[in-house]
């Protein structure tokens, strides 16, 4: 499984079940609240419910006739009275961008509880910029007047889209530009992107993959290598959540054992966590030195990079004072007229040594 696939798999299960994971818990009475594509008859009743998902992002390609786009759609299909669900996947094969501009590709799907359509297309702009679009629509027929639990039984849950561009000459000839921080040449084109019900981010080292996530993420999100796997409550602190799982009563564990196999496996994995593995979940800070002999390359934002690190600055001049690497300073977070955050008082007045200087 690639890093992108592993990330998508984890996000797919986010919110699938919540602590204490028992079927009788009120917060497990309905499926995940993220990435829902409702049936049209229900979605039309509210401006905050959608019967579709649309991902749009700008690709920079040298030849739209050779560059291709492929789409993968992942979602959960409801299969039980509560949060139980089945993983589903729909694939649209790699197709030249020039062909997609002339005629979009559509693929219909039908499973036990839901049916719908995935569509991908492209629109060329100037200077080798192409807007690629993936649309996921729920076409499941349902009666009108459904309540939310009823509508969820015919919805696509935790819907995620993976968009990949490729070119025979490799990533240098086809890459996707950041949806969250687009480089200057793509700003005008990116302003025409209209994402609905999804939050796209760059998701590969070569920037040839964008993940349309159900929650807000930064570009290039990563799973911590210390992680013990899906806990479904992934936005929580993993160490604390594992300890909570181990604190479940025998009765709660018995209730869990009678329900979804995925949750039973998670509880089993939590019980097998060793003290050494718990210790690794306390946190980690990694600072890598710049590799001086690594050949420079240009990043997407046009900044010089060396190896995997931004070079950083030797010194910076701020408000009449010059700060240099190795200088000893006293921390005064916020400064005059700057709004302070809740953590600033923990640092105020402490001494520190300048290790790195980066300019945003």
Coordinates of C-alpha atoms in Angstrom, one line a residue:
X1 CA 0.0 0.0 0.0
X2 CA 1.4 3.4 -1.0
X3 CA 1.7 6.3 1.5
X4 CA -1.3 8.0 -0.3
X5 CA -3.4 4.9 -0.2
X6 CA -2.6 4.3 3.5
X7 CA -3.5 7.9 4.3
X8 CA -6.7 7.7 2.4
X9 CA -7.6 4.4 4.1
X10 CA -7.1 6.1 7.5
X11 CA -9.1 9.1 6.6
X12 CA -11.9 6.9 5.2
X13 CA -12.4 5.4 8.7
X14 CA -12.2 8.7 10.5
X15 CA -15.3 9.0 12.7
X16 CA -16.5 5.5 11.7
X17 CA -16.9 4.7 15.4
X18 CA -16.2 6.9 18.5
X19 CA -15.0 6.1 22.0
X20 CA -16.3 4.1 23.9
X21 CA -17.0 2.3 20.6
X22 CA -20.0 0.4 22.1
X23 CA -23.1 0.1 19.8
X24 CA -25.3 1.6 22.5
X25 CA -23.3 4.8 22.8
X26 CA -25.4 7.8 21.6
X27 CA -22.6 9.2 19.5
X28 CA -22.4 5.9 17.6
X29 CA -26.1 5.9 16.7
X30 CA -25.4 7.4 13.2
X31 CA -22.5 7.1 10.8
X32 CA -19.5 9.3 10.3
X33 CA -20.4 13.0 10.0
X34 CA -17.7 13.6 7.4
X35 CA -17.7 13.6 3.6
X36 CA -21.4 12.7 3.2
X37 CA -22.9 12.7 -0.3
X38 CA -26.7 12.5 0.4
X39 CA -29.4 11.2 -2.0
X40 CA -30.8 14.1 -4.1
X41 CA -34.4 14.0 -2.6
X42 CA -32.9 14.7 0.9
X43 CA -30.1 17.0 0.0
X44 CA -32.4 19.5 -1.8
X45 CA -34.1 20.2 1.5
X46 CA -31.1 22.0 3.1
X47 CA -28.3 24.3 1.8
X48 CA -25.8 22.5 4.0
X49 CA -26.5 19.0 2.6
X50 CA -25.0 18.0 -0.8
X51 CA -25.9 15.3 -3.3
X52 CA -22.5 15.6 -5.0
X53 CA -18.8 16.2 -4.4
X54 CA -16.7 18.2 -6.8
X55 CA -12.9 18.4 -6.8
X56 CA -11.1 20.9 -9.0
X57 CA -7.4 21.5 -9.1
X58 CA -4.9 23.0 -11.5
X59 CA -2.4 20.8 -13.3
X60 CA 0.8 22.1 -15.0
X61 CA 1.6 20.0 -18.0
X62 CA 4.0 20.2 -20.9
X63 CA 1.7 18.3 -23.3
X64 CA -2.1 17.7 -22.5
X65 CA -2.1 15.1 -25.3
X66 CA 0.4 12.9 -23.4
X67 CA -0.4 13.9 -19.8
X68 CA -3.1 11.7 -18.2
X69 CA -5.6 12.0 -15.3
X70 CA -6.9 9.0 -13.3
X71 CA -9.5 9.2 -10.5
X72 CA -10.1 6.9 -7.6
X73 CA -13.2 7.4 -5.3
X74 CA -13.3 5.8 -1.9
X75 CA -16.4 5.8 0.4
X76 CA -18.3 3.8 3.0
X77 CA -21.6 2.3 2.1
X78 CA -24.0 1.8 5.1
X79 CA -24.7 -1.8 5.8
X80 CA -26.3 -1.9 9.3
X81 CA -28.7 -0.1 11.6
X82 CA -25.9 2.0 13.2
X83 CA -22.4 2.9 12.0
X84 CA -21.6 -0.4 10.2
X85 CA -20.4 0.1 6.7
X86 CA -18.7 -1.5 3.8
X87 CA -15.6 0.0 2.0
X88 CA -16.3 0.8 -1.6
X89 CA -14.0 2.0 -4.4
X90 CA -14.7 3.3 -8.0
X91 CA -11.9 3.7 -10.5
X92 CA -11.7 5.9 -13.6
X93 CA -8.7 4.8 -15.7
X94 CA -5.9 7.1 -16.8
X95 CA -7.1 9.2 -19.8
X96 CA -5.2 12.0 -21.7
X97 CA -6.2 15.5 -20.6
X98 CA -6.7 16.6 -24.2
X99 CA -9.3 13.8 -24.6
X100 CA -11.0 14.7 -21.4
X101 CA -11.3 18.3 -22.6
X102 CA -13.1 17.1 -25.7
X103 CA -15.3 14.6 -23.9
X104 CA -15.5 14.0 -20.1
X105 CA -15.5 10.4 -18.9
X106 CA -18.4 9.1 -16.8
X107 CA -18.7 5.9 -14.9
X108 CA -21.9 4.7 -13.2
X109 CA -21.8 2.5 -10.1
X110 CA -24.5 0.6 -8.1
X111 CA -24.0 -1.2 -4.9
X112 CA -26.5 -2.7 -2.4
X113 CA -27.6 0.6 -0.8
X114 CA -26.4 3.3 -3.1
X115 CA -26.0 4.1 -6.7
X116 CA -24.2 7.1 -8.4
X117 CA -21.9 8.4 -11.0
X118 CA -18.2 9.6 -11.1
X119 CA -17.3 12.1 -13.8
X120 CA -13.9 13.5 -14.7
X121 CA -13.0 16.3 -17.2
X122 CA -10.4 18.9 -18.0
X123 CA -10.3 22.5 -19.3
X124 CA -7.1 24.0 -20.7
X125 CA -5.9 27.5 -19.7
X126 CA -2.8 29.4 -20.9
X127 CA 0.8 28.5 -20.3
X128 CA 0.3 24.8 -19.9
X129 CA -2.2 25.1 -17.1
X130 CA -5.2 22.7 -17.1
X131 CA -8.1 22.6 -14.6
X132 CA -9.0 19.0 -13.9
X133 CA -12.4 18.2 -12.4
X134 CA -13.8 15.1 -10.6
X135 CA -17.5 15.0 -9.6
X136 CA -19.1 12.3 -7.5
X137 CA -22.9 12.3 -7.6
X138 CA -25.3 10.3 -5.5
X139 CA -28.2 9.1 -7.7
X140 CA -29.9 6.8 -5.2
X141 CA -33.7 7.2 -5.5
X142 CA -35.4 7.7 -2.0
X143 CA -38.8 8.8 -0.9
X144 CA -39.2 12.4 0.2
X145 CA -39.6 13.4 3.9
X146 CA -36.8 11.2 5.2
X147 CA -35.2 12.1 8.5
X148 CA -31.4 12.2 8.7
X149 CA -30.8 8.6 9.9
X150 CA -33.0 7.5 7.0
X151 CA -31.1 9.5 4.5
X152 CA -27.8 8.3 5.8
X153 CA -28.8 4.7 4.9
X154 CA -28.7 5.8 1.2
X155 CA -25.7 8.1 1.4
X156 CA -22.0 7.9 0.4
X157 CA -20.1 8.2 3.7
X158 CA -16.6 9.5 4.2
X159 CA -16.2 10.2 0.5
X160 CA -12.6 10.7 -0.6
X161 CA -11.2 11.3 -4.1
X162 CA -7.6 10.6 -5.3
X163 CA -6.6 12.4 -8.5
X164 CA -3.4 11.4 -10.2
X165 CA -1.7 13.0 -13.2
X166 CA 1.1 11.3 -15.1
X167 CA 3.3 11.9 -18.2
X168 CA 5.8 9.7 -20.0
X169 CA 8.6 12.2 -19.1
X170 CA 7.7 11.9 -15.4
X171 CA 6.6 14.5 -12.8
X172 CA 8.6 17.3 -14.4
X173 CA 6.2 17.3 -17.3
X174 CA 3.0 16.9 -15.3
X175 CA 2.3 18.0 -11.7
X176 CA -0.6 19.3 -9.7
X177 CA -0.4 22.8 -8.1
X178 CA -1.2 23.4 -4.5
X179 CA -4.9 24.0 -3.9
X180 CA -4.2 25.6 -0.6
X181 CA -1.1 27.8 -1.5
X182 CA -1.0 28.0 -5.3
X183 CA 2.1 29.5 -6.9
X184 CA 1.8 32.8 -8.6
X185 CA 1.4 31.6 -12.1
X186 CA -1.7 29.5 -11.1
X187 CA -3.5 32.0 -8.9
X188 CA -5.8 33.3 -11.7
X189 CA -6.6 29.8 -12.9
X190 CA -7.0 28.5 -9.3
X191 CA -9.5 31.3 -8.6
X192 CA -11.8 29.6 -11.0
X193 CA -11.7 26.3 -9.0
X194 CA -14.9 25.6 -7.1
X195 CA -14.5 22.7 -4.7
X196 CA -17.7 21.4 -3.1
X197 CA -17.9 19.1 -0.1
X198 CA -14.2 18.3 -0.2
X199 CA -10.8 19.7 0.8
X200 CA -8.1 18.9 -1.8
X201 CA -4.4 18.9 -0.8
X202 CA -1.2 17.7 -2.4
X203 CA -0.5 14.2 -1.3
X204 CA 2.7 12.9 -2.9
X205 CA 6.3 13.9 -2.9
X206 CA 6.3 14.5 -6.7
X207 CA 3.1 16.6 -6.5
X208 CA 1.4 14.3 -9.0
X209 CA -1.4 13.3 -6.6
X210 CA -4.1 15.3 -4.9
X211 CA -6.3 13.9 -2.2
X212 CA -9.8 15.3 -1.8
X213 CA -10.3 14.8 1.9
X214 CA -13.4 15.0 4.1
X215 CA -11.6 17.1 6.7
X216 CA -9.3 20.1 6.4
X217 CA -5.6 19.1 6.0
X218 CA -2.3 20.8 5.0
X219 CA -0.5 19.9 1.8
X220 CA 1.6 16.7 2.1
X221 CA -0.1 15.2 5.2
X222 CA 1.6 12.2 6.7
X223 CA 0.8 9.5 9.1
X224 CA 3.2 9.3 12.1
X225 CA 5.4 6.2 11.9
X226 CA 4.7 5.7 15.6
X227 CA 1.0 5.3 15.0
X228 CA -0.6 2.0 16.0
X229 CA -3.2 2.1 13.3
X230 CA -6.8 3.2 12.9
X231 CA -8.6 4.1 16.1
X232 CA -11.4 5.8 14.0
X233 CA -11.2 8.7 16.5
X234 CA -8.1 9.8 14.6
X235 CA -8.3 13.5 15.5
X236 CA -7.8 12.6 19.2
X237 CA -4.4 12.2 20.9
X238 CA -3.5 8.6 20.1
X239 CA -1.8 7.8 23.3
X240 CA -4.7 8.9 25.4
X241 CA -7.2 7.2 23.2
X242 CA -5.3 3.9 23.4
X243 CA -5.3 4.2 27.2
X244 CA -9.0 4.8 27.2
X245 CA -9.6 1.7 25.1
X246 CA -7.6 -0.4 27.6
X247 CA -9.8 1.1 30.4
X248 CA -13.0 -0.3 28.8
X249 CA -15.0 -2.5 31.2
X250 CA -15.4 -6.2 30.5
X251 CA -19.1 -5.5 29.7
X252 CA -18.1 -2.9 27.1
X253 CA -15.6 -5.2 25.6
X254 CA -18.2 -7.9 25.3
X255 CA -20.6 -5.5 23.6
X256 CA -17.9 -4.5 21.1
X257 CA -17.0 -8.2 20.4
X258 CA -20.6 -8.7 19.2
X259 CA -20.5 -5.9 16.6
X260 CA -18.3 -4.7 13.7
X261 CA -15.2 -6.8 13.0
X262 CA -13.1 -3.7 12.3
X263 CA -13.8 -2.4 15.8
X264 CA -13.0 -5.8 17.4
X265 CA -9.7 -5.8 15.6
X266 CA -8.9 -2.3 16.8
X267 CA -9.5 -3.3 20.4
X268 CA -7.4 -6.4 20.0
X269 CA -4.5 -4.3 18.5
X270 CA -4.8 -1.7 21.4
X271 CA -4.6 -4.5 23.9
X272 CA -1.4 -5.7 22.3
X273 CA 0.4 -2.3 22.6
X274 CA 3.6 -2.6 24.5
X275 CA 5.0 -0.1 27.0
X276 CA 7.8 0.8 24.5
X277 CA 5.2 1.5 21.8
X278 CA 3.2 3.7 24.2
X279 CA 6.4 5.7 25.0
X280 CA 6.9 6.5 21.4
X281 CA 3.5 8.1 21.3
X282 CA 4.5 10.8 23.7
X283 CA 5.7 13.1 20.9
X284 CA 8.6 13.7 18.6
X285 CA 10.5 16.7 17.2
X286 CA 12.9 16.1 14.3
X287 CA 15.2 18.8 13.0
X288 CA 17.3 17.7 10.0
X289 CA 20.4 19.6 9.0
X290 CA 20.7 20.9 5.4
X291 CA 22.7 18.6 3.1
X292 CA 25.2 21.1 1.7
X293 CA 26.3 19.0 -1.3
X294 CA 22.7 18.1 -2.4
X295 CA 21.9 19.6 -5.9
X296 CA 19.5 22.5 -5.6
X297 CA 16.1 22.2 -7.2
X298 CA 13.2 24.6 -7.5
X299 CA 10.2 24.0 -5.3
X300 CA 6.6 24.6 -6.4
X301 CA 6.7 28.0 -4.6
X302 CA 9.9 29.0 -6.5
X303 CA 12.0 28.8 -3.3
X304 CA 15.5 27.3 -3.6
X305 CA 15.7 23.9 -1.8
X306 CA 18.6 21.7 -1.0
X307 CA 18.0 18.0 -0.3
X308 CA 14.7 17.9 1.6
X309 CA 15.2 21.1 3.6
X310 CA 14.7 24.8 2.9
X311 CA 18.1 26.4 3.4
X312 CA 16.9 28.9 6.0
X313 CA 18.6 32.2 6.9
X314 CA 21.9 32.9 8.7
X315 CA 20.4 36.1 10.2
X316 CA 17.3 38.3 10.0
X317 CA 16.7 41.9 10.8
X318 CA 13.5 42.7 12.7
X319 CA 12.4 46.0 14.2
X320 CA 15.9 47.4 14.5
X321 CA 17.5 44.2 15.9
X322 CA 19.6 41.6 14.0
X323 CA 19.1 38.0 15.1
X324 CA 21.7 35.4 14.1
X325 CA 22.0 31.6 14.4
X326 CA 23.3 30.7 17.8
X327 CA 22.2 33.9 19.5
X328 CA 20.7 33.6 23.0
X329 CA 17.3 35.3 23.3
X330 CA 14.5 35.8 25.8
X331 CA 11.1 34.9 24.5
X332 CA 8.3 37.5 24.5
X333 CA 5.5 35.9 22.5
X334 CA 3.0 38.1 20.7
X335 CA 4.7 41.4 21.1
X336 CA 3.0 44.8 21.2
X337 CA -0.3 44.9 19.5
X338 CA -0.2 41.2 18.5
X339 CA -3.0 39.0 19.8
X340 CA -1.5 36.3 22.1
X341 CA -2.6 32.7 22.1
X342 CA -3.4 30.4 25.0
X343 CA 0.1 28.9 25.1
X344 CA 2.1 32.1 25.1
X345 CA 2.2 32.5 28.8
X346 CA 4.0 29.1 29.0
X347 CA 6.9 30.6 27.0
X348 CA 6.9 34.2 28.2
X349 CA 10.2 35.1 29.8
X350 CA 12.0 31.9 29.0
X351 CA 15.5 31.9 27.4
X352 CA 16.2 30.1 24.2
X353 CA 18.9 29.6 21.5
X354 CA 18.2 30.4 17.9
X355 CA 18.6 27.1 16.0
X356 CA 16.9 27.9 12.7
X357 CA 15.7 31.0 10.9
X358 CA 13.0 30.7 8.3
X359 CA 11.2 33.6 6.6
X360 CA 7.5 32.9 5.6

